[in-house]
XYZ file of N, CA and C in Angstrom:
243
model
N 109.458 102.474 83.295
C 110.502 101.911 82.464
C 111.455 103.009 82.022
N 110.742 104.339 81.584
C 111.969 104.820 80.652
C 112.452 105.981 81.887
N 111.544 105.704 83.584
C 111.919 106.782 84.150
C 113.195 106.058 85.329
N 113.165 104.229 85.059
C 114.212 103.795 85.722
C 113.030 103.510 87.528
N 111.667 103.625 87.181
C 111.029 103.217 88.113
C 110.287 101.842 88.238
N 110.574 100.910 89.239
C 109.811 99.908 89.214
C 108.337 99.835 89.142
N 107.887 99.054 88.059
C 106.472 98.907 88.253
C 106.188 97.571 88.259
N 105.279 97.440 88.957
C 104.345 95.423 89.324
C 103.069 96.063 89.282
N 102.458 95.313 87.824
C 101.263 95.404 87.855
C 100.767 93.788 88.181
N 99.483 94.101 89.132
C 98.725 92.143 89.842
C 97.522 92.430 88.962
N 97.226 90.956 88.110
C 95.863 90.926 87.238
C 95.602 90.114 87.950
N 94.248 89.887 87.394
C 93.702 88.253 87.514
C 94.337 87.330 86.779
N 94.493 86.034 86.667
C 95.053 85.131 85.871
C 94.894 85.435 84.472
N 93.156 85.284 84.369
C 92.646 85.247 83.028
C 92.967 86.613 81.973
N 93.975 87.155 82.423
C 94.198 88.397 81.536
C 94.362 88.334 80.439
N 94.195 88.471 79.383
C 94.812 88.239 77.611
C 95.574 88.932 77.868
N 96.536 87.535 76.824
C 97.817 87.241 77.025
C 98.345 88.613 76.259
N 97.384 89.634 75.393
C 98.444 90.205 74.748
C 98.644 91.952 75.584
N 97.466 91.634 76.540
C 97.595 92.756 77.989
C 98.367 92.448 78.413
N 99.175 90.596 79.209
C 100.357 90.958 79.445
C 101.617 90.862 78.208
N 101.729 90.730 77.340
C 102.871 91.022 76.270
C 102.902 92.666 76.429
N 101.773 93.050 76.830
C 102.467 94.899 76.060
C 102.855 95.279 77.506
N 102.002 94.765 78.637
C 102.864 95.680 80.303
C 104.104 95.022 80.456
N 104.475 93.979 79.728
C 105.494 93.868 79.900
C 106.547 94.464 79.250
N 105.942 94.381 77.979
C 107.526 95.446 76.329
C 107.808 96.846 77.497
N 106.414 96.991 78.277
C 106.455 98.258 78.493
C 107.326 98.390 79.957
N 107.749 97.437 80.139
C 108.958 97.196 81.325
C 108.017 96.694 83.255
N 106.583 96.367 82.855
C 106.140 95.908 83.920
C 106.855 94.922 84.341
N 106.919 94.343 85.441
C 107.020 92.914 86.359
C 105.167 92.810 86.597
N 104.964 91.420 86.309
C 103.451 91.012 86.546
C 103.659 89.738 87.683
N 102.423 89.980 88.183
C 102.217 89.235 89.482
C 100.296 88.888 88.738
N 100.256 87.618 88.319
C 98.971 87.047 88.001
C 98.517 86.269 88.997
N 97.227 86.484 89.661
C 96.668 86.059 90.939
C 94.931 86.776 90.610
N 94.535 84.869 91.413
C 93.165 84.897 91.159
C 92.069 85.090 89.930
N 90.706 84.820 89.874
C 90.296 85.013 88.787
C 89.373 86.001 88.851
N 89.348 87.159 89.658
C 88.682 88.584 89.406
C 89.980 89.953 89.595
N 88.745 90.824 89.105
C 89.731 92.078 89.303
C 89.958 91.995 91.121
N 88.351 91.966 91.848
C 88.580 92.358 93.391
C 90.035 90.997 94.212
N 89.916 89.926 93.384
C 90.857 89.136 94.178
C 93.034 89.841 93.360
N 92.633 89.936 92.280
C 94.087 90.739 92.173
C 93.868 92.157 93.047
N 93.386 92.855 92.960
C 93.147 94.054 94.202
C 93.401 93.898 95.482
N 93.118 92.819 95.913
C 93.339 92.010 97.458
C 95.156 91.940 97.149
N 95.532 91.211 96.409
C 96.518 90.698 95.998
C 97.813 91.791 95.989
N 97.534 93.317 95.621
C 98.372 94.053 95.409
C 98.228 94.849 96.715
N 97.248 94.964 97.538
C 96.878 95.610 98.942
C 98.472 94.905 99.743
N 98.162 93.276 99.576
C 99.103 92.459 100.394
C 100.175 93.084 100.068
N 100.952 92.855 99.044
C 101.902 92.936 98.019
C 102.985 94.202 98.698
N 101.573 95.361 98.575
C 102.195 96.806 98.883
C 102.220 96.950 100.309
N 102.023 96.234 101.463
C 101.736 96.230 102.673
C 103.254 95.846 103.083
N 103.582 94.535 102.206
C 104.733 93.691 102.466
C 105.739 94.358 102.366
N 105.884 94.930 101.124
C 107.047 95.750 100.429
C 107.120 97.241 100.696
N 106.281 98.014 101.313
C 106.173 99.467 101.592
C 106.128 100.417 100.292
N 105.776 99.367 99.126
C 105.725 100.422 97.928
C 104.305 101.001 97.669
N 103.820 101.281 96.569
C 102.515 102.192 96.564
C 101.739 101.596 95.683
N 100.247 102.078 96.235
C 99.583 101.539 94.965
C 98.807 102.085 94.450
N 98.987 102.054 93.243
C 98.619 103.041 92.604
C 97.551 102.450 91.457
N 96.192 102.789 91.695
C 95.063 102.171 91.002
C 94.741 102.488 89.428
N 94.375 101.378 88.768
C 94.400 101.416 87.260
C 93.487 102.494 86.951
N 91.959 102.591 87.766
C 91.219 103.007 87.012
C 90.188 103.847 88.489
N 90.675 103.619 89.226
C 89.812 104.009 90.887
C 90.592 104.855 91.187
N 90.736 105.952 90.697
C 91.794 106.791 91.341
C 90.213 108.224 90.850
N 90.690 109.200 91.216
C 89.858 110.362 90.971
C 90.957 111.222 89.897
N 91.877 111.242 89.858
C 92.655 111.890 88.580
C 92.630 111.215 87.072
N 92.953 109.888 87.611
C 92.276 108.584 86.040
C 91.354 108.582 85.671
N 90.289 109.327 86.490
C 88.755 109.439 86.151
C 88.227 110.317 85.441
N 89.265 111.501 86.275
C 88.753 112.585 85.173
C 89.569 112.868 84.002
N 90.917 112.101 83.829
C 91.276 112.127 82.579
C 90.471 111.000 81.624
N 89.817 109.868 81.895
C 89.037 108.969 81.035
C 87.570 109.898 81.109
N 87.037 111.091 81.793
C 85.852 111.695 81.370
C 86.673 112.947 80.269
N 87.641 112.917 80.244
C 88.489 114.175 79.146
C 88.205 113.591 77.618
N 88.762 112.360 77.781
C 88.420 111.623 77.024
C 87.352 111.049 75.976
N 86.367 111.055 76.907
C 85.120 111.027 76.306
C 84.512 112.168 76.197
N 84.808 113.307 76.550
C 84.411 114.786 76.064
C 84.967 114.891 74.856
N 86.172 114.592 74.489
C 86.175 115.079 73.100
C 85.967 113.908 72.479
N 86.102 112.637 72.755
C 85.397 111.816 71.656
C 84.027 112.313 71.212
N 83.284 113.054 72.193
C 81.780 113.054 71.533
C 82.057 114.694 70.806
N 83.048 115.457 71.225
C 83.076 116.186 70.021
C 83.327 116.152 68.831
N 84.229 115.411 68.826
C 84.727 114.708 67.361
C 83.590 114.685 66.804
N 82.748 113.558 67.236
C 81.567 112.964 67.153
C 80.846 114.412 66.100
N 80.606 115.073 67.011
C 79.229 116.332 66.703
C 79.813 116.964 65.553
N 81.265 116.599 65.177
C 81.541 117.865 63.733
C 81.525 117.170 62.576
């Protein structure tokens, strides 16, 4: 949004509604399909196949991973003081 880049995030249908209110403030386009994560996953494979854009995974990526284990390193420091 504020870099002037398109983003389409694909959920499952059943997303709460206020997950999509904020990807959207936050300048997403949503594409709601199916009622699991693996059938929106299918969904954005197509999507990005069609359109030649990229896809770029919420949480299956190895850089998102180790910033959500950063994460929980210092939460449990917090924790210990």
């Amino acid at each position: 949004h504020k870099l002037g880049v398109p983003v389409t995030v694909v959920l499952p249908v059943k997303t709460s509604a206020w997950k999509q209110r904020n990807l959207e403030r936050l300048g997403a386009s949503l594409v709601l399909h199916g009622n699991t994560h693996e059938d929106a996953v299918a969904e954005c494979a197509r999507l990005s196949a069609e359109s030649g854009r990229p896809v770029i995974p919420s949480f299956d990526d190895p850089l998102v991973i180790a910033g959500q284990g950063t994460v929980g390193l210092e939460v449990l420091r917090q924790l210990s003081e």
